[in-house]
Coordinates of C-alpha atoms and ligand atoms in Angstrom, one line a residue:
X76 CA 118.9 99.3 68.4
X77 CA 117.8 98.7 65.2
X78 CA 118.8 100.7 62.2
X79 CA 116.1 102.8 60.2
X80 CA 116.6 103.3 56.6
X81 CA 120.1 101.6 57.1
X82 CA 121.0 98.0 56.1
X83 CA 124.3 96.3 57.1
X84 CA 127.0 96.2 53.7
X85 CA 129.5 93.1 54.1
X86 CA 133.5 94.0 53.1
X87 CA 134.0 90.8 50.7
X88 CA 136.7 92.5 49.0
X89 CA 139.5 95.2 49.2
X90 CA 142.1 96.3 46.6
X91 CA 144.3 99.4 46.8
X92 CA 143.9 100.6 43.5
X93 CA 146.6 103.4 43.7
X94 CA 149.0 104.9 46.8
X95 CA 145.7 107.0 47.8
X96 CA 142.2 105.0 46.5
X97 CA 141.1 101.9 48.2
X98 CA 138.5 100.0 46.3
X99 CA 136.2 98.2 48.7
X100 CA 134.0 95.4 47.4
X101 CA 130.6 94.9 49.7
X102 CA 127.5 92.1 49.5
X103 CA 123.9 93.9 51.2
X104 CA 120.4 93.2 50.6
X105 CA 119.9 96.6 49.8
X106 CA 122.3 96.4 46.5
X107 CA 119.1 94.3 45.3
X108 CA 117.7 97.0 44.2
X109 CA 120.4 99.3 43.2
X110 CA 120.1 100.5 39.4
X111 CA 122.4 99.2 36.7
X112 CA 123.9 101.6 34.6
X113 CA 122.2 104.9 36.3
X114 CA 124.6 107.5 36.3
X115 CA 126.0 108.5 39.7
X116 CA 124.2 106.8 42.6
X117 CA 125.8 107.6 46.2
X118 CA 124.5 106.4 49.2
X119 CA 125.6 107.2 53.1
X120 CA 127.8 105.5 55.1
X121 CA 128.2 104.7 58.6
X122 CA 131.1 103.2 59.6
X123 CA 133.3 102.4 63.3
X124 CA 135.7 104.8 63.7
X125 CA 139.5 103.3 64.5
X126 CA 139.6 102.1 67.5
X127 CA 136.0 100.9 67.4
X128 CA 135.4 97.0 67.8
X129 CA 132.8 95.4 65.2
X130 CA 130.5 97.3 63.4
X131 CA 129.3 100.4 64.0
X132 CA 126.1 100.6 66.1
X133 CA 123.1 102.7 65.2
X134 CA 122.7 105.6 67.5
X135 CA 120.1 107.9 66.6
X136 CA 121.5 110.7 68.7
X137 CA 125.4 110.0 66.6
X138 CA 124.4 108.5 63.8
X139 CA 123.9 112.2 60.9
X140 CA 127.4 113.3 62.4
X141 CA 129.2 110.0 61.6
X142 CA 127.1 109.9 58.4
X143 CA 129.5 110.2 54.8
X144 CA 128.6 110.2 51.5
X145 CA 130.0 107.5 48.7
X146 CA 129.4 107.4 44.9
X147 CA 128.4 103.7 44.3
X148 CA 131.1 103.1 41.4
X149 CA 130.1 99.9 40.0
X150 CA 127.0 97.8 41.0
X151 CA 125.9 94.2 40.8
X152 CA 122.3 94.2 42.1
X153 CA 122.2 90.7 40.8
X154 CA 124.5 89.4 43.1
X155 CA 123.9 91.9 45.3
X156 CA 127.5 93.7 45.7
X157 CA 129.1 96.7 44.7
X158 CA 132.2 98.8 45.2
X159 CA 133.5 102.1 46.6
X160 CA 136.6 103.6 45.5
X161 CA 137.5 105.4 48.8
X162 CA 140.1 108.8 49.1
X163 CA 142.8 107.6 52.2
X164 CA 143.2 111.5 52.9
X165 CA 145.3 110.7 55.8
X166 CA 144.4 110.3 59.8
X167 CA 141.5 112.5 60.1
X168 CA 138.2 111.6 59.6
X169 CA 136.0 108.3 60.3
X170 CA 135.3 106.8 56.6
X171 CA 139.0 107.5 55.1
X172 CA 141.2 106.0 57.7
X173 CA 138.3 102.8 58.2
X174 CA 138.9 101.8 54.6
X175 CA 142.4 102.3 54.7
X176 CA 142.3 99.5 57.1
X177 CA 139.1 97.4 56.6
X178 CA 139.2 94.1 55.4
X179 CA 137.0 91.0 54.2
X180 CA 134.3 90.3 56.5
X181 CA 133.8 93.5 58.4
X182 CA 130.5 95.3 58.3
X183 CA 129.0 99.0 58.1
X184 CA 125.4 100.5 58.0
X185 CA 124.6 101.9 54.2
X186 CA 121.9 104.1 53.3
X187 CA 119.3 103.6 50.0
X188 CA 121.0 105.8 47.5
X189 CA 120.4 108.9 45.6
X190 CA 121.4 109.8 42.3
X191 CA 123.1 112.8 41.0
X192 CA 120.8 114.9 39.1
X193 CA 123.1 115.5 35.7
X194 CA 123.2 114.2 32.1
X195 CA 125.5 115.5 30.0
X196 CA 122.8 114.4 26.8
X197 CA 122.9 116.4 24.1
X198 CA 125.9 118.6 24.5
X199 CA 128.7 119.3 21.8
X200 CA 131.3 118.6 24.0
X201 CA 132.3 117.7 27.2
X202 CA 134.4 119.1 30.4
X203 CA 135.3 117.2 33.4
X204 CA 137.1 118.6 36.7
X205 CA 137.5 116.4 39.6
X206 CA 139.4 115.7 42.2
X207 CA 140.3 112.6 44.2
X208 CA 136.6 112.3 45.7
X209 CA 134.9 112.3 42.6
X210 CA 137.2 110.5 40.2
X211 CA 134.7 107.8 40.6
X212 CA 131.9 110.1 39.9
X213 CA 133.2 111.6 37.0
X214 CA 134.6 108.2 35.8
X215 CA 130.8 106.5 35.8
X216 CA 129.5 110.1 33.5
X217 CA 132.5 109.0 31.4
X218 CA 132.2 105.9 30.7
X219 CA 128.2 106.4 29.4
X220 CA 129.3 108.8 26.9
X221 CA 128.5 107.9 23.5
X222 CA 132.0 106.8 21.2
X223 CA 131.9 110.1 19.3
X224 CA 132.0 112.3 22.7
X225 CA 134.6 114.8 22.5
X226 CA 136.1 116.9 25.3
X227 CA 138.4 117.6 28.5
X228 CA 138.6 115.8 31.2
X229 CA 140.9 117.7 34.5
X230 CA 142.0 114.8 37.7
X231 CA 143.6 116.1 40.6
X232 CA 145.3 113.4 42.4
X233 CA 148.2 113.3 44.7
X234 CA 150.8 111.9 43.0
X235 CA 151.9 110.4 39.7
X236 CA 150.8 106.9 41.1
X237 CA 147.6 107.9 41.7
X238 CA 146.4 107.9 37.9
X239 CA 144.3 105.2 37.4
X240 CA 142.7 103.1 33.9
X241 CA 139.6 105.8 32.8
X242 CA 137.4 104.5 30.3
X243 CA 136.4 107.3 28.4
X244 CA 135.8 107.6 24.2
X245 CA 139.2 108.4 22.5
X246 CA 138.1 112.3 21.9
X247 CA 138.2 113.0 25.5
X248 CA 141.7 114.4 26.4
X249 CA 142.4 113.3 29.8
X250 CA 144.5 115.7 31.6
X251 CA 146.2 114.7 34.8
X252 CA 147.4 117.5 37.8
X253 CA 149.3 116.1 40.5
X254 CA 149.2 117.6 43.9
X255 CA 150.8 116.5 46.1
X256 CA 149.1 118.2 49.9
X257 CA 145.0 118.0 49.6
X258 CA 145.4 119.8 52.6
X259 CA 146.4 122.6 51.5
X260 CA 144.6 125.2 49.0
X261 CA 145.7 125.3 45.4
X262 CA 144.8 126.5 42.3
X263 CA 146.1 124.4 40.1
X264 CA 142.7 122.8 38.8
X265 CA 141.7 126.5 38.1
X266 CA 143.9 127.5 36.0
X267 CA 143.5 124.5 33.7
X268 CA 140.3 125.3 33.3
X269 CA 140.8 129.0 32.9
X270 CA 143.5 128.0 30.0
X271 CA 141.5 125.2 28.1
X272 CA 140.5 125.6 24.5
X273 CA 136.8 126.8 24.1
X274 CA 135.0 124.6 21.3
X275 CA 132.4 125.6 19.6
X276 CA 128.3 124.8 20.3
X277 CA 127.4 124.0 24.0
X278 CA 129.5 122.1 26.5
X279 CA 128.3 120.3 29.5
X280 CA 130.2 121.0 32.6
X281 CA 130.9 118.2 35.4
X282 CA 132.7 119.4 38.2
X283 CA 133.2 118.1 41.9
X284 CA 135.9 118.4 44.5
X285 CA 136.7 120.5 47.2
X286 CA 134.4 123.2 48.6
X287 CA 136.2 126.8 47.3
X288 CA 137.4 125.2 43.9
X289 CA 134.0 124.2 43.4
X290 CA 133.0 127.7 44.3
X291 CA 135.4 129.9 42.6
X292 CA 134.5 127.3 39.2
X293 CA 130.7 128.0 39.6
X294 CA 131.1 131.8 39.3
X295 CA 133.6 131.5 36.4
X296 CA 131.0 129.3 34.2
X297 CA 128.4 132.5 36.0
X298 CA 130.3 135.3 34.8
X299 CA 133.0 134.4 32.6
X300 CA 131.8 131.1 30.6
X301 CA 128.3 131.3 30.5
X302 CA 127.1 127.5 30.3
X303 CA 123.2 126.0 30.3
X304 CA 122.0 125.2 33.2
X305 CA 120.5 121.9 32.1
X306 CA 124.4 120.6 31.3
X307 CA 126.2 122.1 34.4
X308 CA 126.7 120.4 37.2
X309 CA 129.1 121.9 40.3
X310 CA 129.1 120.1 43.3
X311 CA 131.3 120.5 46.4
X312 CA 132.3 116.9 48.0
X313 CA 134.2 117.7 51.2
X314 CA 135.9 121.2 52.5
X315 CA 139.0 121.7 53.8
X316 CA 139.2 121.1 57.2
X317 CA 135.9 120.3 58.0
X318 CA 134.4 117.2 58.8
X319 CA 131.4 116.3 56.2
X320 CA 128.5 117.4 58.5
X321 CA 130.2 120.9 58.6
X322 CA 130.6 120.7 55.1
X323 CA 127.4 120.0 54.8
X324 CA 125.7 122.9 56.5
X325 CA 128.3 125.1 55.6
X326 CA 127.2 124.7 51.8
X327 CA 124.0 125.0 53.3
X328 CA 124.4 128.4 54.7
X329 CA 126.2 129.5 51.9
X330 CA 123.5 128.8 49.7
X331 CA 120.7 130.5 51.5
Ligands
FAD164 C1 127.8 113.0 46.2 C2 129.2 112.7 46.8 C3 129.9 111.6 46.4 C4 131.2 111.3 47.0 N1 131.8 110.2 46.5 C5 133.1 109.9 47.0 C6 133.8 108.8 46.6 O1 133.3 108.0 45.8 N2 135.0 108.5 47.1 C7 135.5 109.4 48.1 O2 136.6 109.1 48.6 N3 134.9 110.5 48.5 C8 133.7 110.7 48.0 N4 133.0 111.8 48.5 C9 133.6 112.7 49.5 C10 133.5 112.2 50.9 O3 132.1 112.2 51.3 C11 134.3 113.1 51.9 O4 135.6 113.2 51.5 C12 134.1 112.8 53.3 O5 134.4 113.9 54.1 C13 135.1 111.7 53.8 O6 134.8 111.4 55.2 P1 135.9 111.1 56.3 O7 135.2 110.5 57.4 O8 137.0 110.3 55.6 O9 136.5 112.5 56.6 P2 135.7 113.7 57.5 O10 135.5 113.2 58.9 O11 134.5 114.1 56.8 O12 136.8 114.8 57.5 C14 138.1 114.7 58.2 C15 139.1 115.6 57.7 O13 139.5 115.2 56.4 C16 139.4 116.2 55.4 N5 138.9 115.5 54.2 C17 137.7 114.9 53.9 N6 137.7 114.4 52.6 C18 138.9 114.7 52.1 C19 139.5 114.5 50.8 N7 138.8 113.8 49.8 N8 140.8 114.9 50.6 C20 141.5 115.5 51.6 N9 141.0 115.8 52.8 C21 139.7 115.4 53.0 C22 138.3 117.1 56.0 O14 138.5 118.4 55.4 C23 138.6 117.1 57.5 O15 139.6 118.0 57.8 C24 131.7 112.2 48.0 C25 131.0 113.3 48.4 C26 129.7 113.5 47.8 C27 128.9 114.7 48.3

């Protein structure tokens, strides 16, 4: 069967960057064409679940419920390669536990990628809030700010290990939260943000994580921290307990 809109992505490389972040070098003729330097491409995935021999096959009955979504966190359309920096979030799940475990010379299906639709341009100063799942995200916004950026930046991660090298310019403050179950609910993240200093002029506002701190942040920069709209971005990455097609139309619905 062949594979519409996918192309197959080589495993060249794998590196566990901390106890909980696998970084997963791939070669594919799509990464041709990927973008240097755009901020926050993320393409879909389709891998074999464990258990599954080779890679995966396209089924176009299967294929949108095994589907999960990547940030692309460096690319090298030159060469054709790039690398994901993937969450192990334990057994559950089809792309977590595969990376955990993948190595050079296996193969999955990637999607053309998209690109996340925020610039933090021309704001005074900057807040970040992610957790796990977007480090890489947030890390790629980061790292295009200009030297004289100031700000916050919030990580969740799941233990001290977990911190990893962030290039950002020396007036960020980066701020690290451990916890230590992402399967359970916290609010950990909230509250830092609820107690950071206010500057003055007009922040931009990254944050990305899990589905109800994403939610219960979106109506505090509503109601309580007014923000522009033009510098806010507040994206949910995965929910708890939910497999990402669930996710999916769950932020659908609650949307509509
Ligand atoms: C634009 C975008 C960019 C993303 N970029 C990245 C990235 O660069 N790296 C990355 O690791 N993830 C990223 N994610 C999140 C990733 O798509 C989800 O975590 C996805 O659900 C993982 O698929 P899975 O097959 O491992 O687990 P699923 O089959 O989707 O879920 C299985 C179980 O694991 C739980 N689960 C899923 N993700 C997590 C998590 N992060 N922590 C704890 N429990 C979890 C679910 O609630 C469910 O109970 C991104 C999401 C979006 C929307």
């Amino acid at each position: 069967m062949s594979s519409p809109g996918f192309a197959e992505a080589l495993v060249l490389r794998t590196q566990q960057l901390t106890p909980h972040m696998y970084r997963l070098t791939f070669r594919s003729e799509f990464a041709a064409d990927f973008t240097l330097g755009a901020p926050g491409q993320y393409l879909k995935v389709l891998a074999p679940a464990l258990g599954e021999a080779g890679p995966p096959v396209f089924d176009p009955d299967t294929y949108k419920s095994r589907m999960r979504t990547y940030t692309l966190r460096h690319v090298r359309p030159q060469v054709q390669e790039f690398d994901i920096d993937f969450v192990v979030h334990g057994e559950e799940g089809i792309a977590g536990p595969w990376a955990k475990q993948a190595k050079a010379g296996d193969r999955i299906l990637i999607s053309r990628p998209g690109t996340l639709k925020f610039t933090g341009e021309g704001a005074d100063w900057h807040l970040f809030v992610a957790d796990m799942a977007a480090i890489p995200a947030a890390a790629i916004e980061l790292e295009g700010l200009p030297e004289h950026a100031v700000g916050d930046a919030f990580f969740e991660i799941l233990s001290e290990a977990d911190r990893q090298p962030v290039r950002a310019p020396a007036g960020i403050n980066i701020h690290w939260i451990i916890k230590a179950d992402s399967h359970a609910p916290s609010d950990e993240l909230i509250d830092a943000v609820r107690s950071v200093t206010w500057r003055d002029g007009a922040p931009s506002v990254f944050v990305a994580g899990e589905f109800s701190i994403a939610g219960t942040l979106r109506s505090f920069f509503r109601k309580e921290r007014p923000t522009r709209k033009d510098l806010t971005y507040v994206s949910s990455y995965w929910k708890l307990g939910l497999i990402e097609p669930e996710h999916k139309m769950f932020k659908a619905q609650a949307a509509a």
